Coordinates of N, CA and C in Angstrom, one line a residue:
M9 N 0.1 -102.5 32.9 CA 1.2 -101.7 32.4 C 2.6 -102.4 32.7
K10 N 3.4 -102.3 31.7 CA 4.7 -102.9 31.9 C 5.8 -101.9 32.4
K11 N 6.0 -100.8 31.7 CA 7.0 -99.8 32.0 C 6.4 -98.5 32.3
V12 N 6.7 -97.9 33.5 CA 6.2 -96.6 33.9 C 7.4 -95.8 34.4
I13 N 7.4 -94.5 34.0 CA 8.5 -93.6 34.4 C 7.8 -92.5 35.3
I14 N 8.4 -92.3 36.4 CA 7.9 -91.2 37.3 C 8.9 -90.0 37.1
I15 N 8.3 -88.8 36.9 CA 9.1 -87.6 36.9 C 8.6 -86.7 38.0
N16 N 9.4 -86.5 39.1 CA 8.9 -85.8 40.2 C 9.5 -84.4 40.3
S17 N 10.2 -83.9 39.3 CA 10.7 -82.6 39.3 C 10.8 -82.1 37.8
E18 N 10.9 -80.8 37.7 CA 11.0 -80.3 36.3 C 12.5 -80.4 35.9
F19 N 13.4 -80.7 36.8 CA 14.8 -80.9 36.5 C 15.3 -82.3 36.7
F20 N 16.2 -82.7 35.9 CA 16.8 -84.0 35.9 C 17.9 -84.0 36.9
G21 N 17.8 -84.7 38.0 CA 18.8 -84.7 39.0 C 18.8 -83.5 39.9
R22 N 19.8 -83.4 40.8 CA 19.9 -82.3 41.8 C 21.2 -81.6 41.5
G23 N 21.2 -80.3 41.8 CA 22.4 -79.5 41.5 C 22.0 -78.3 40.8
D24 N 22.7 -78.0 39.7 CA 22.4 -76.8 38.9 C 21.1 -77.0 38.2
D25 N 20.2 -76.1 38.3 CA 18.9 -76.2 37.7 C 19.0 -76.0 36.2
G26 N 19.9 -75.2 35.7 CA 20.1 -75.0 34.3 C 20.6 -76.3 33.6
L27 N 21.5 -77.0 34.3 CA 22.0 -78.3 33.8 C 20.8 -79.3 33.9
G28 N 20.1 -79.3 35.0 CA 19.0 -80.2 35.1 C 17.9 -80.1 34.1
E29 N 17.6 -78.8 33.7 CA 16.7 -78.6 32.6 C 17.2 -79.1 31.3
K30 N 18.4 -78.9 31.0 CA 19.1 -79.4 29.8 C 19.0 -80.9 29.7
L31 N 19.4 -81.5 30.8 CA 19.4 -83.0 30.9 C 18.0 -83.6 30.7
M32 N 17.0 -82.9 31.3 CA 15.6 -83.4 31.2 C 15.2 -83.4 29.8
G33 N 15.5 -82.3 29.1 CA 15.2 -82.2 27.7 C 15.9 -83.2 26.8
A34 N 17.1 -83.5 27.1 CA 17.9 -84.6 26.4 C 17.2 -85.9 26.6
F35 N 16.9 -86.2 27.9 CA 16.3 -87.5 28.2 C 15.0 -87.7 27.5
L36 N 14.1 -86.7 27.6 CA 12.7 -86.9 27.0 C 12.8 -86.9 25.5
R37 N 13.7 -86.2 24.9 CA 13.8 -86.2 23.4 C 14.4 -87.6 23.0
K38 N 15.3 -88.1 23.7 CA 15.9 -89.4 23.4 C 14.8 -90.5 23.6
L39 N 14.1 -90.4 24.6 CA 13.0 -91.3 24.9 C 11.9 -91.3 23.7
W40 N 11.6 -90.1 23.3 CA 10.6 -89.9 22.2 C 11.2 -90.5 20.9
A41 N 12.5 -90.4 20.7 CA 13.1 -91.0 19.4 C 13.2 -92.5 19.4
K42 N 13.2 -93.1 20.6 CA 13.3 -94.5 20.7 C 12.1 -95.3 20.2
E43 N 12.3 -96.4 19.6 CA 11.2 -97.2 19.1 C 10.4 -97.8 20.3
E44 N 11.1 -98.3 21.3 CA 10.4 -98.8 22.5 C 10.2 -97.6 23.5
K45 N 9.0 -97.4 23.9 CA 8.6 -96.3 24.8 C 8.0 -96.9 26.0
P46 N 7.9 -96.1 27.1 CA 7.2 -96.6 28.3 C 5.7 -96.6 28.0
D47 N 5.0 -97.3 28.8 CA 3.5 -97.4 28.7 C 3.0 -96.1 29.3
A48 N 3.6 -95.5 30.3 CA 3.1 -94.3 31.0 C 4.2 -93.5 31.6
I49 N 4.0 -92.2 31.7 CA 4.9 -91.3 32.4 C 4.0 -90.6 33.4
I50 N 4.3 -90.7 34.6 CA 3.5 -90.0 35.7 C 4.4 -88.8 36.2
C51 N 3.8 -87.6 36.2 CA 4.4 -86.4 36.6 C 3.7 -86.0 37.9
Y52 N 4.6 -85.7 38.9 CA 4.0 -85.1 40.1 C 5.0 -84.1 40.7
N53 N 4.6 -83.4 41.7 CA 5.3 -82.2 42.3 C 5.7 -81.3 41.1
S54 N 6.9 -80.7 41.0 CA 7.1 -79.7 39.9 C 7.3 -80.4 38.6
G55 N 7.3 -81.7 38.5 CA 7.3 -82.4 37.2 C 6.1 -82.1 36.4
V56 N 5.0 -81.7 37.0 CA 3.8 -81.4 36.2 C 4.1 -80.1 35.3
K57 N 5.1 -79.3 35.6 CA 5.4 -78.1 34.8 C 5.9 -78.5 33.4
L58 N 6.4 -79.7 33.3 CA 6.9 -80.2 32.0 C 5.7 -80.4 31.0
M59 N 4.5 -80.5 31.5 CA 3.3 -80.7 30.6 C 2.6 -79.4 30.3
A60 N 3.0 -78.3 30.8 CA 2.3 -77.1 30.7 C 2.8 -76.2 29.6
K61 N 2.0 -75.3 29.2 CA 2.3 -74.3 28.2 C 3.6 -73.5 28.6
G62 N 4.5 -73.4 27.7 CA 5.8 -72.7 27.9 C 6.9 -73.6 28.4
A63 N 6.7 -74.9 28.6 CA 7.7 -75.8 29.1 C 8.7 -76.0 27.9
S64 N 10.0 -76.0 28.2 CA 11.0 -76.2 27.2 C 11.0 -77.6 26.6
V65 N 10.3 -78.5 27.2 CA 10.3 -79.9 26.7 C 8.9 -80.3 26.2
L66 N 8.0 -79.3 26.0 CA 6.7 -79.6 25.6 C 6.6 -80.3 24.3
D67 N 7.5 -80.1 23.4 CA 7.5 -80.8 22.1 C 7.7 -82.3 22.3
A68 N 8.6 -82.7 23.2 CA 8.9 -84.1 23.5 C 7.7 -84.7 24.3
M69 N 7.1 -84.0 25.2 CA 6.0 -84.5 26.0 C 4.8 -84.7 25.0
M70 N 4.5 -83.8 24.1 CA 3.4 -83.9 23.2 C 3.7 -85.1 22.2
G71 N 4.9 -85.2 21.8 CA 5.3 -86.3 20.9 C 5.2 -87.6 21.5
L72 N 5.6 -87.8 22.8 CA 5.4 -89.0 23.5 C 3.9 -89.4 23.6
Y73 N 3.1 -88.4 24.0 CA 1.7 -88.6 24.2 C 1.0 -89.0 22.9
E74 N 1.4 -88.3 21.8 CA 0.9 -88.7 20.5 C 1.3 -90.0 20.0
A75 N 2.5 -90.5 20.5 CA 3.0 -91.8 20.1 C 2.4 -92.9 21.0
G76 N 1.4 -92.6 21.9 CA 0.7 -93.6 22.6 C 1.1 -93.7 24.1
V77 N 2.1 -92.9 24.5 CA 2.5 -93.0 26.0 C 1.4 -92.2 26.8
D78 N 0.9 -92.9 27.8 CA -0.1 -92.3 28.7 C 0.7 -91.4 29.6
I79 N 0.4 -90.1 29.5 CA 1.1 -89.1 30.3 C 0.1 -88.5 31.3
L80 N 0.4 -88.7 32.6 CA -0.5 -88.3 33.6 C 0.1 -87.2 34.5
A81 N -0.7 -86.3 34.9 CA -0.2 -85.3 35.9 C -1.0 -85.4 37.2
C82 N -0.4 -85.3 38.3 CA -1.1 -85.3 39.6 C -1.9 -84.1 39.7
G83 N -3.2 -84.3 39.8 CA -4.2 -83.1 39.9 C -3.9 -82.2 41.0
T84 N -3.6 -82.7 42.2 CA -3.2 -81.9 43.3 C -2.1 -81.0 43.0
C85 N -1.1 -81.5 42.4 CA 0.1 -80.7 42.0 C -0.2 -79.7 41.0
V86 N -1.0 -80.0 40.0 CA -1.4 -79.0 39.0 C -2.1 -77.9 39.6
E87 N -3.0 -78.2 40.6 CA -3.7 -77.1 41.3 C -2.8 -76.3 42.1
F88 N -1.8 -76.9 42.8 CA -0.9 -76.3 43.7 C -0.1 -75.2 42.9
Y89 N 0.4 -75.6 41.7 CA 1.2 -74.7 40.8 C 0.3 -73.7 40.0
G90 N -1.0 -73.8 40.1 CA -1.9 -73.0 39.3 C -1.9 -73.2 37.8
L91 N -1.7 -74.4 37.4 CA -1.5 -74.7 36.0 C -2.8 -75.3 35.3
N92 N -3.9 -75.3 36.0 CA -5.1 -76.0 35.4 C -5.4 -75.6 34.0
S93 N -5.3 -74.3 33.6 CA -5.6 -73.8 32.3 C -4.4 -73.9 31.3
D94 N -3.3 -74.2 31.8 CA -2.0 -74.2 31.0 C -1.6 -75.6 30.6
M95 N -2.3 -76.6 31.0 CA -1.8 -78.0 30.7 C -2.0 -78.3 29.2
Q96 N -1.0 -78.8 28.6 CA -1.0 -79.0 27.1 C -0.8 -80.4 26.7
A97 N 0.1 -81.1 27.4 CA 0.4 -82.5 27.0 C -0.2 -83.5 28.1
G98 N -0.7 -84.6 27.6 CA -1.2 -85.6 28.6 C -2.5 -85.2 29.2
R99 N -2.7 -85.7 30.4 CA -4.0 -85.5 31.1 C -3.8 -85.4 32.6
I100 N -4.8 -84.8 33.2 CA -4.7 -84.6 34.7 C -5.4 -85.9 35.3
S101 N -4.8 -86.4 36.3 CA -5.2 -87.6 37.0 C -5.3 -87.4 38.5
N102 N -5.5 -88.5 39.2 CA -5.6 -88.4 40.7 C -4.8 -89.5 41.3
M103 N -4.6 -89.4 42.6 CA -3.8 -90.4 43.3 C -4.3 -91.8 43.3
D104 N -5.7 -92.0 43.2 CA -6.2 -93.3 43.0 C -5.7 -94.0 41.8
E105 N -5.8 -93.3 40.6 CA -5.3 -93.9 39.4 C -3.8 -94.1 39.4
I106 N -3.1 -93.1 39.9 CA -1.6 -93.1 39.9 C -1.2 -94.3 40.7
S107 N -1.7 -94.5 41.9 CA -1.3 -95.6 42.8 C -1.7 -97.0 42.1
A108 N -2.8 -97.0 41.4 CA -3.2 -98.3 40.8 C -2.2 -98.6 39.6
I109 N -1.8 -97.6 38.9 CA -0.9 -97.8 37.8 C 0.5 -98.3 38.4
L110 N 0.9 -97.7 39.4 CA 2.2 -98.0 40.0 C 2.2 -99.4 40.6
M111 N 1.1 -99.8 41.2 CA 1.0 -101.1 41.8 C 0.9 -102.3 40.8
S112 N 0.4 -101.9 39.6 CA 0.3 -103.0 38.5 C 1.4 -103.0 37.5
A113 N 2.3 -102.0 37.6 CA 3.5 -101.9 36.7 C 4.5 -103.0 37.0
E114 N 5.1 -103.5 35.9 CA 6.2 -104.5 36.1 C 7.5 -103.8 36.4
S115 N 7.6 -102.6 35.9 CA 8.9 -101.8 36.1 C 8.5 -100.3 36.3
V116 N 9.1 -99.7 37.3 CA 8.9 -98.3 37.6 C 10.3 -97.7 37.8
V117 N 10.5 -96.6 37.0 CA 11.8 -95.9 37.0 C 11.5 -94.5 37.5
T118 N 12.1 -94.0 38.5 CA 11.9 -92.6 39.0 C 13.1 -91.7 38.5
I119 N 12.7 -90.6 37.8 CA 13.7 -89.7 37.3 C 13.9 -88.6 38.3

């Protein structure tokens, strides 16, 4: 893998959650529209909520996944938030795979 993005929160940045939600939506939709996309997006902690039913950015996450971006959710996090049956975009993974992807990536960006 060359480029991996880590999303560790449902919000982009710290501060106002409403603003953070809006910024996350803008970021993911701009990423979806770009010709060059990351190889993978790894979501953990509350970032897994972006992949679940009802997420305001589900369209972008589904679009990125359908465009070939491997979108992974931390299975422990999905279970913690009780989202097992609500996951819509990407796939559920585990820390073995996540750590292997991160260690082999040329570039990792944390959002």
